[in-house]
Amino acid sequence: MSINRRAAALLPLLLCAAPWLAHAQAYPEKPIHVVVPFAPGGPADAVARILGQELVDTLGQPFIIDNKVGAAGNIGVAQIAKAAPDGYTLGIVPVGNVAVNPSLFPSLPYKVSELQPVAMLAVVENVLVVNASVPAGSVKELLALARQKPGTLSFASPGAGSQAHLAGELMALDGDVQLIHVPYKGIGPALNDVVGGQVTMMFGSLSAVLPFVKSGKLRAIGLASLKRSAAMPELPTVAEQGLPGFEAISWYALMAPAGTPKAIVERLNAETARVLAKPEMKEKFAGLGLEPGAGKPQDIAANIQSESARWSAVIRKRNIKPE
């Protein structure tokens, strides 16, 4: 009798869950919209299109890319967060929009809690480079130079609050040195002035700086991640060179509106992991300067928490304001 009573008590819950379970099993029944909060042609857009082409074969529905540009990606991310949680609106969300912007902007059109992590898609390796004429071949030598000439060494970035900006400020904090931030409107102009010697250094994506390093116009002195890169295995990390724990990586994650059924999230995560594990995907991503991601939704959530703590502290201590 006790078993029957427990079964009877569970019946209403099972009946309530049944529509969602059936929906998840049938998913997807129509095209899936993927919001990219940046312009076509960039890495987020490229990742969305590559992933969409692969997943259409598995899920049987087209992925429609919707570029929503503006406000440092905040407009597009808000559209993802406010969409119906039915699995038919997803989005490509970079680390900055969930771990930096909440501390950087006084108000946002979304809350991080309104987003459901689905899958880590790609990680960007950032490299600290200096102009070839700078008399420093390591992070220790660069910091020593900064101490000898306080307030004279500068670092470029593609804009206030960018990963390159935050990385430079983090190095100044951890290294206890004075550096001058020089913001630009994009990575191209920033790199050009480092190459030209108008600015001392910058943190840039490996794919962006590698041609200049190979040509001898820039010198790579440290990788801004906790492990060395397969593309430049001889290059030590910044953390190895006297700044333990130093990390400033970028990433892109697939996200959905909070409340999206768990079964749909799990299926999307599994299918995405399967696609990213293909050898040809690593090759495609390498051409974009990216490493395929991995992990479960909870891993992304934990990463967002740790990155938020790191960058909110930097933003507060350095009094960083959005442009």
Short mmCIF file of C-alpha atoms in Angstrom, two decimals:
data_model
loop_
_atom_site.label_atom_id
_atom_site.label_comp_id
_atom_site.label_asym_id
_atom_site.label_seq_id
_atom_site.Cartn_x
_atom_site.Cartn_y
_atom_site.Cartn_z
CA MET A 1 0.00 0.00 0.00
CA SER A 2 2.83 2.39 0.85
CA ILE A 3 4.36 1.85 -2.60
CA ASN A 4 1.00 2.52 -4.23
CA ARG A 5 0.58 5.71 -2.20
CA ARG A 6 4.02 6.94 -3.24
CA ALA A 7 3.25 6.15 -6.86
CA ALA A 8 -0.01 8.04 -6.59
CA ALA A 9 1.79 11.03 -5.08
CA LEU A 10 4.31 11.05 -7.93
CA LEU A 11 1.68 10.73 -10.65
CA PRO A 12 0.83 14.47 -10.87
CA LEU A 13 4.53 15.32 -11.18
CA LEU A 14 4.99 12.77 -13.94
CA LEU A 15 1.96 14.05 -15.77
CA CYS A 16 3.30 17.61 -15.58
CA ALA A 17 6.70 16.50 -16.86
CA ALA A 18 5.29 14.36 -19.67
CA PRO A 19 4.69 17.22 -22.16
CA TRP A 20 8.24 18.51 -21.68
CA LEU A 21 9.72 15.03 -22.09
CA ALA A 22 7.73 14.43 -25.25
CA HIS A 23 8.72 17.87 -26.54
CA ALA A 24 12.41 17.17 -25.90
CA GLN A 25 12.24 13.81 -27.68
CA ALA A 26 10.66 15.42 -30.75
CA TYR A 27 13.05 18.39 -30.73
CA PRO A 28 13.76 20.01 -33.06
CA GLU A 29 10.60 20.26 -35.15
CA LYS A 30 11.44 23.56 -36.87
CA PRO A 31 14.50 25.71 -37.72
CA ILE A 32 16.71 26.89 -34.87
CA HIS A 33 17.70 30.57 -34.70
CA VAL A 34 21.24 31.30 -33.51
CA VAL A 35 21.82 34.90 -32.40
CA VAL A 36 25.36 36.21 -32.96
CA PRO A 37 25.81 39.52 -31.11
CA PHE A 38 28.50 40.72 -33.53
CA ALA A 39 28.89 41.53 -37.20
CA PRO A 40 29.30 38.85 -39.89
CA GLY A 41 32.86 37.78 -40.59
CA GLY A 42 34.19 37.75 -37.03
CA PRO A 43 35.14 34.67 -34.98
CA ALA A 44 31.75 34.41 -33.22
CA ASP A 45 29.96 34.49 -36.57
CA ALA A 46 32.35 31.95 -38.08
CA VAL A 47 31.90 29.55 -35.15
CA ALA A 48 28.11 29.82 -35.44
CA ARG A 49 28.12 29.03 -39.14
CA ILE A 50 30.58 26.13 -38.88
CA LEU A 51 28.61 24.60 -36.01
CA GLY A 52 25.29 25.14 -37.77
CA GLN A 53 26.50 23.37 -40.92
CA GLU A 54 27.56 20.35 -38.86
CA LEU A 55 24.52 20.11 -36.58
CA VAL A 56 21.96 20.34 -39.38
CA ASP A 57 22.96 16.82 -40.45
CA THR A 58 22.35 15.45 -36.96
CA LEU A 59 19.32 17.43 -35.86
CA GLY A 60 17.63 17.58 -39.24
CA GLN A 61 16.73 21.28 -39.06
CA PRO A 62 18.50 24.33 -40.45
CA PHE A 63 20.33 26.78 -38.18
CA ILE A 64 19.46 30.36 -39.08
CA ILE A 65 22.18 32.84 -38.12
CA ASP A 66 20.87 36.17 -36.86
CA ASN A 67 23.53 38.89 -36.41
CA LYS A 68 22.40 41.44 -33.81
CA VAL A 69 25.12 44.06 -33.59
CA GLY A 70 25.56 46.85 -31.06
CA ALA A 71 26.49 47.95 -27.54
CA ALA A 72 29.53 45.66 -27.24
CA GLY A 73 27.36 42.61 -27.93
CA ASN A 74 24.84 43.47 -25.21
CA ILE A 75 21.92 43.92 -27.65
CA GLY A 76 22.30 40.44 -29.10
CA VAL A 77 22.84 38.79 -25.73
CA ALA A 78 19.68 40.48 -24.43
CA GLN A 79 17.73 38.99 -27.33
CA ILE A 80 18.96 35.52 -26.37
CA ALA A 81 18.12 36.05 -22.70
CA LYS A 82 14.59 37.33 -23.41
CA ALA A 83 13.63 34.66 -25.96
CA ALA A 84 11.19 31.83 -25.29
CA PRO A 85 12.98 28.96 -23.49
CA ASP A 86 11.97 26.33 -26.01
CA GLY A 87 15.31 25.48 -27.62
CA TYR A 88 14.56 27.37 -30.84
CA THR A 89 16.57 30.47 -29.97
CA LEU A 90 20.22 29.93 -29.06
CA GLY A 91 23.16 32.28 -29.11
CA ILE A 92 26.93 32.59 -29.28
CA VAL A 93 28.02 34.37 -26.10
CA PRO A 94 31.63 35.45 -25.39
CA VAL A 95 33.14 35.51 -21.93
CA GLY A 96 33.11 39.31 -21.88
CA ASN A 97 29.34 39.59 -22.00
CA VAL A 98 28.77 37.35 -18.98
CA ALA A 99 31.93 37.79 -16.89
CA VAL A 100 33.04 41.36 -17.66
CA ASN A 101 30.15 43.54 -18.83
CA PRO A 102 28.02 43.04 -15.69
CA SER A 103 30.79 44.79 -13.71
CA LEU A 104 31.76 47.22 -16.48
CA PHE A 105 28.39 48.67 -17.48
CA PRO A 106 26.18 50.46 -14.92
CA SER A 107 23.13 48.77 -16.42
CA LEU A 108 22.59 45.94 -18.88
CA PRO A 109 19.47 44.90 -20.82
CA TYR A 110 19.85 41.35 -19.46
CA LYS A 111 20.94 39.41 -16.40
CA VAL A 112 23.44 36.56 -16.51
CA SER A 113 20.88 34.49 -14.59
CA GLU A 114 18.59 34.76 -17.63
CA LEU A 115 21.04 32.68 -19.68
CA GLN A 116 21.49 28.90 -19.67
CA PRO A 117 24.97 27.63 -20.66
CA VAL A 118 24.75 24.81 -23.21
CA ALA A 119 28.24 24.07 -24.55
CA MET A 120 31.71 25.58 -24.65
CA LEU A 121 32.46 26.12 -28.33
CA ALA A 122 35.88 27.71 -28.69
CA VAL A 123 38.78 29.12 -26.69
CA VAL A 124 41.04 31.92 -27.93
CA GLU A 125 44.71 31.88 -26.94
CA ASN A 126 46.07 35.37 -26.19
CA VAL A 127 49.75 36.27 -26.46
CA LEU A 128 51.71 39.13 -24.93
CA VAL A 129 53.79 40.76 -27.67
CA VAL A 130 56.17 43.72 -27.65
CA ASN A 131 57.63 45.85 -30.40
CA ALA A 132 60.80 44.25 -31.72
CA SER A 133 62.91 47.18 -30.48
CA VAL A 134 61.86 46.78 -26.84
CA PRO A 135 64.85 45.49 -24.81
CA ALA A 136 62.92 42.69 -23.12
CA GLY A 137 62.79 39.03 -24.05
CA SER A 138 60.69 37.80 -21.15
CA VAL A 139 57.94 38.95 -18.82
CA LYS A 140 60.46 39.38 -15.98
CA GLU A 141 62.63 41.62 -18.15
CA LEU A 142 59.59 43.61 -19.30
CA LEU A 143 58.42 44.20 -15.73
CA ALA A 144 61.95 45.18 -14.70
CA LEU A 145 62.00 47.70 -17.57
CA ALA A 146 58.64 49.08 -16.44
CA ARG A 147 60.01 49.59 -12.93
CA GLN A 148 63.09 51.36 -14.27
CA LYS A 149 60.90 53.69 -16.35
CA PRO A 150 57.62 54.03 -14.41
CA GLY A 151 54.70 55.40 -16.41
CA THR A 152 56.49 55.29 -19.77
CA LEU A 153 55.64 51.81 -21.09
CA SER A 154 52.28 51.52 -22.83
CA PHE A 155 49.94 48.77 -23.92
CA ALA A 156 47.36 48.83 -26.72
CA SER A 157 43.90 47.33 -26.81
CA PRO A 158 40.93 47.28 -29.21
CA GLY A 159 38.88 49.23 -26.66
CA ALA A 160 38.17 49.87 -22.99
CA GLY A 161 36.92 46.77 -21.23
CA SER A 162 38.19 44.41 -23.93
CA GLN A 163 40.06 41.26 -22.94
CA ALA A 164 43.31 42.88 -24.12
CA HIS A 165 42.67 45.89 -21.91
CA LEU A 166 41.84 43.80 -18.85
CA ALA A 167 44.87 41.57 -19.42
CA GLY A 168 47.17 44.59 -19.48
CA GLU A 169 45.61 45.99 -16.31
CA LEU A 170 45.89 42.59 -14.61
CA MET A 171 49.59 42.42 -15.48
CA ALA A 172 50.12 45.93 -14.09
CA LEU A 173 48.38 44.90 -10.86
CA ASP A 174 50.11 41.52 -10.45
CA GLY A 175 53.49 42.91 -11.49
CA ASP A 176 53.09 46.10 -9.40
CA VAL A 177 54.10 48.37 -12.30
CA GLN A 178 52.74 51.49 -13.99
CA LEU A 179 51.57 51.02 -17.59
CA ILE A 180 49.73 53.42 -19.87
CA HIS A 181 46.61 52.06 -21.60
CA VAL A 182 46.11 53.19 -25.21
CA PRO A 183 42.65 52.17 -26.52
CA TYR A 184 41.87 51.84 -30.23
CA LYS A 185 38.80 51.15 -32.34
CA GLY A 186 39.62 47.53 -33.16
CA ILE A 187 42.55 45.16 -33.02
CA GLY A 188 43.94 46.13 -36.44
CA PRO A 189 44.85 49.74 -35.56
CA ALA A 190 46.11 48.63 -32.15
CA LEU A 191 48.47 46.05 -33.63
CA ASN A 192 49.67 48.47 -36.30
CA ASP A 193 50.83 50.95 -33.68
CA VAL A 194 52.61 48.27 -31.66
CA VAL A 195 54.37 47.16 -34.85
CA GLY A 196 55.18 50.80 -35.63
CA GLY A 197 56.63 51.40 -32.17
CA GLN A 198 54.10 54.01 -31.07
CA VAL A 199 52.97 51.60 -28.31
CA THR A 200 55.18 49.22 -26.34
CA MET A 201 53.09 46.07 -26.13
CA MET A 202 49.69 44.39 -26.22
CA PHE A 203 47.85 41.17 -25.56
CA GLY A 204 46.44 39.82 -28.84
CA SER A 205 44.94 36.61 -30.15
CA LEU A 206 47.52 34.14 -31.38
CA SER A 207 46.14 34.18 -34.92
CA ALA A 208 46.33 37.99 -35.09
CA VAL A 209 49.87 38.40 -33.77
CA LEU A 210 51.55 35.29 -35.21
CA PRO A 211 52.27 36.73 -38.70
CA PHE A 212 54.05 39.72 -37.11
CA VAL A 213 55.99 37.45 -34.75
CA LYS A 214 57.13 35.26 -37.64
CA SER A 215 58.23 38.31 -39.64
CA GLY A 216 60.23 39.65 -36.69
CA LYS A 217 58.17 42.83 -36.31
CA LEU A 218 56.85 41.74 -32.92
CA ARG A 219 58.38 39.58 -30.18
CA ALA A 220 56.15 37.12 -28.31
CA ILE A 221 57.18 36.94 -24.66
CA GLY A 222 54.34 35.13 -22.90
CA LEU A 223 51.13 33.19 -23.34
CA ALA A 224 48.18 34.44 -21.27
CA SER A 225 46.88 31.00 -20.31
CA LEU A 226 47.83 28.41 -17.71
CA LYS A 227 49.19 25.92 -20.24
CA ARG A 228 51.44 26.29 -23.25
CA SER A 229 50.05 26.39 -26.77
CA ALA A 230 50.49 23.58 -29.26
CA ALA A 231 50.99 26.28 -31.91
CA MET A 232 53.94 27.83 -30.00
CA PRO A 233 55.14 25.16 -27.54
CA GLU A 234 58.43 26.96 -26.96
CA LEU A 235 56.69 30.09 -25.64
CA PRO A 236 56.34 30.05 -21.84
CA THR A 237 53.17 31.26 -20.19
CA VAL A 238 53.05 34.53 -18.30
CA ALA A 239 52.29 32.47 -15.20
CA GLU A 240 55.57 30.60 -15.61
CA GLN A 241 57.48 33.87 -15.60
CA GLY A 242 56.84 35.25 -12.16
CA LEU A 243 53.08 35.96 -12.21
CA PRO A 244 51.58 32.68 -10.94
CA GLY A 245 47.94 32.09 -11.82
CA PHE A 246 47.94 34.76 -14.53
CA GLU A 247 45.28 33.96 -17.11
CA ALA A 248 43.45 36.07 -19.66
CA ILE A 249 41.75 33.86 -22.23
CA SER A 250 38.70 34.49 -24.36
CA TRP A 251 36.00 31.99 -25.17
CA TYR A 252 32.68 31.58 -26.96
CA ALA A 253 29.87 29.46 -25.54
CA LEU A 254 26.55 28.28 -26.91
CA MET A 255 23.79 29.53 -24.62
CA ALA A 256 20.00 29.42 -24.40
CA PRO A 257 17.41 31.33 -22.40
CA ALA A 258 17.17 30.21 -18.78
CA GLY A 259 14.40 27.68 -18.33
CA THR A 260 15.13 25.77 -21.52
CA PRO A 261 14.22 22.11 -20.81
CA LYS A 262 17.13 20.12 -19.40
CA ALA A 263 16.65 17.32 -21.93
CA ILE A 264 17.10 19.79 -24.82
CA VAL A 265 20.17 21.37 -23.22
CA GLU A 266 21.73 17.96 -22.66
CA ARG A 267 21.04 16.86 -26.23
CA LEU A 268 22.52 20.05 -27.67
CA ASN A 269 25.56 19.67 -25.43
CA ALA A 270 26.12 16.05 -26.51
CA GLU A 271 25.68 16.79 -30.22
CA THR A 272 27.96 19.82 -30.04
CA ALA A 273 30.65 17.80 -28.23
CA ARG A 274 30.45 15.12 -30.90
CA VAL A 275 30.89 17.70 -33.66
CA LEU A 276 33.77 19.51 -31.95
CA ALA A 277 35.63 16.24 -31.46
CA LYS A 278 35.95 15.69 -35.21
CA PRO A 279 39.56 16.07 -36.43
CA GLU A 280 38.48 18.36 -39.27
CA MET A 281 36.86 20.72 -36.77
CA LYS A 282 40.17 21.26 -34.99
CA GLU A 283 41.68 22.16 -38.35
CA LYS A 284 38.87 24.58 -39.20
CA PHE A 285 39.08 26.25 -35.80
CA ALA A 286 42.88 26.47 -35.96
CA GLY A 287 42.48 28.52 -39.13
CA LEU A 288 40.50 31.02 -37.04
CA GLY A 289 42.98 30.98 -34.18
CA LEU A 290 40.60 28.98 -31.99
CA GLU A 291 40.70 25.76 -29.99
CA PRO A 292 37.51 23.66 -29.93
CA GLY A 293 35.84 23.76 -26.52
CA ALA A 294 34.62 20.94 -24.30
CA GLY A 295 32.74 20.34 -21.08
CA LYS A 296 29.28 20.31 -19.57
CA PRO A 297 26.93 23.27 -18.95
CA GLN A 298 27.84 23.27 -15.26
CA ASP A 299 31.51 23.67 -16.18
CA ILE A 300 30.68 26.85 -18.09
CA ALA A 301 28.65 28.16 -15.16
CA ALA A 302 31.59 27.59 -12.81
CA ASN A 303 33.94 29.29 -15.28
CA ILE A 304 31.66 32.33 -15.47
CA GLN A 305 31.72 32.62 -11.68
CA SER A 306 35.51 32.48 -11.45
CA GLU A 307 36.05 34.84 -14.39
CA SER A 308 33.49 37.29 -12.99
CA ALA A 309 35.34 37.40 -9.68
CA ARG A 310 38.68 37.93 -11.40
CA TRP A 311 37.61 40.72 -13.75
CA SER A 312 35.28 42.53 -11.37
CA ALA A 313 38.25 42.94 -9.02
CA VAL A 314 40.43 44.31 -11.83
CA ILE A 315 37.68 46.69 -13.00
CA ARG A 316 37.17 47.98 -9.48
CA LYS A 317 40.86 48.37 -8.57
CA ARG A 318 41.78 50.06 -11.87
CA ASN A 319 38.55 52.09 -12.05
CA ILE A 320 37.84 50.95 -15.62
CA LYS A 321 34.92 52.59 -17.40
CA PRO A 322 33.25 51.63 -20.71
CA GLU A 323 33.89 53.84 -23.70
#
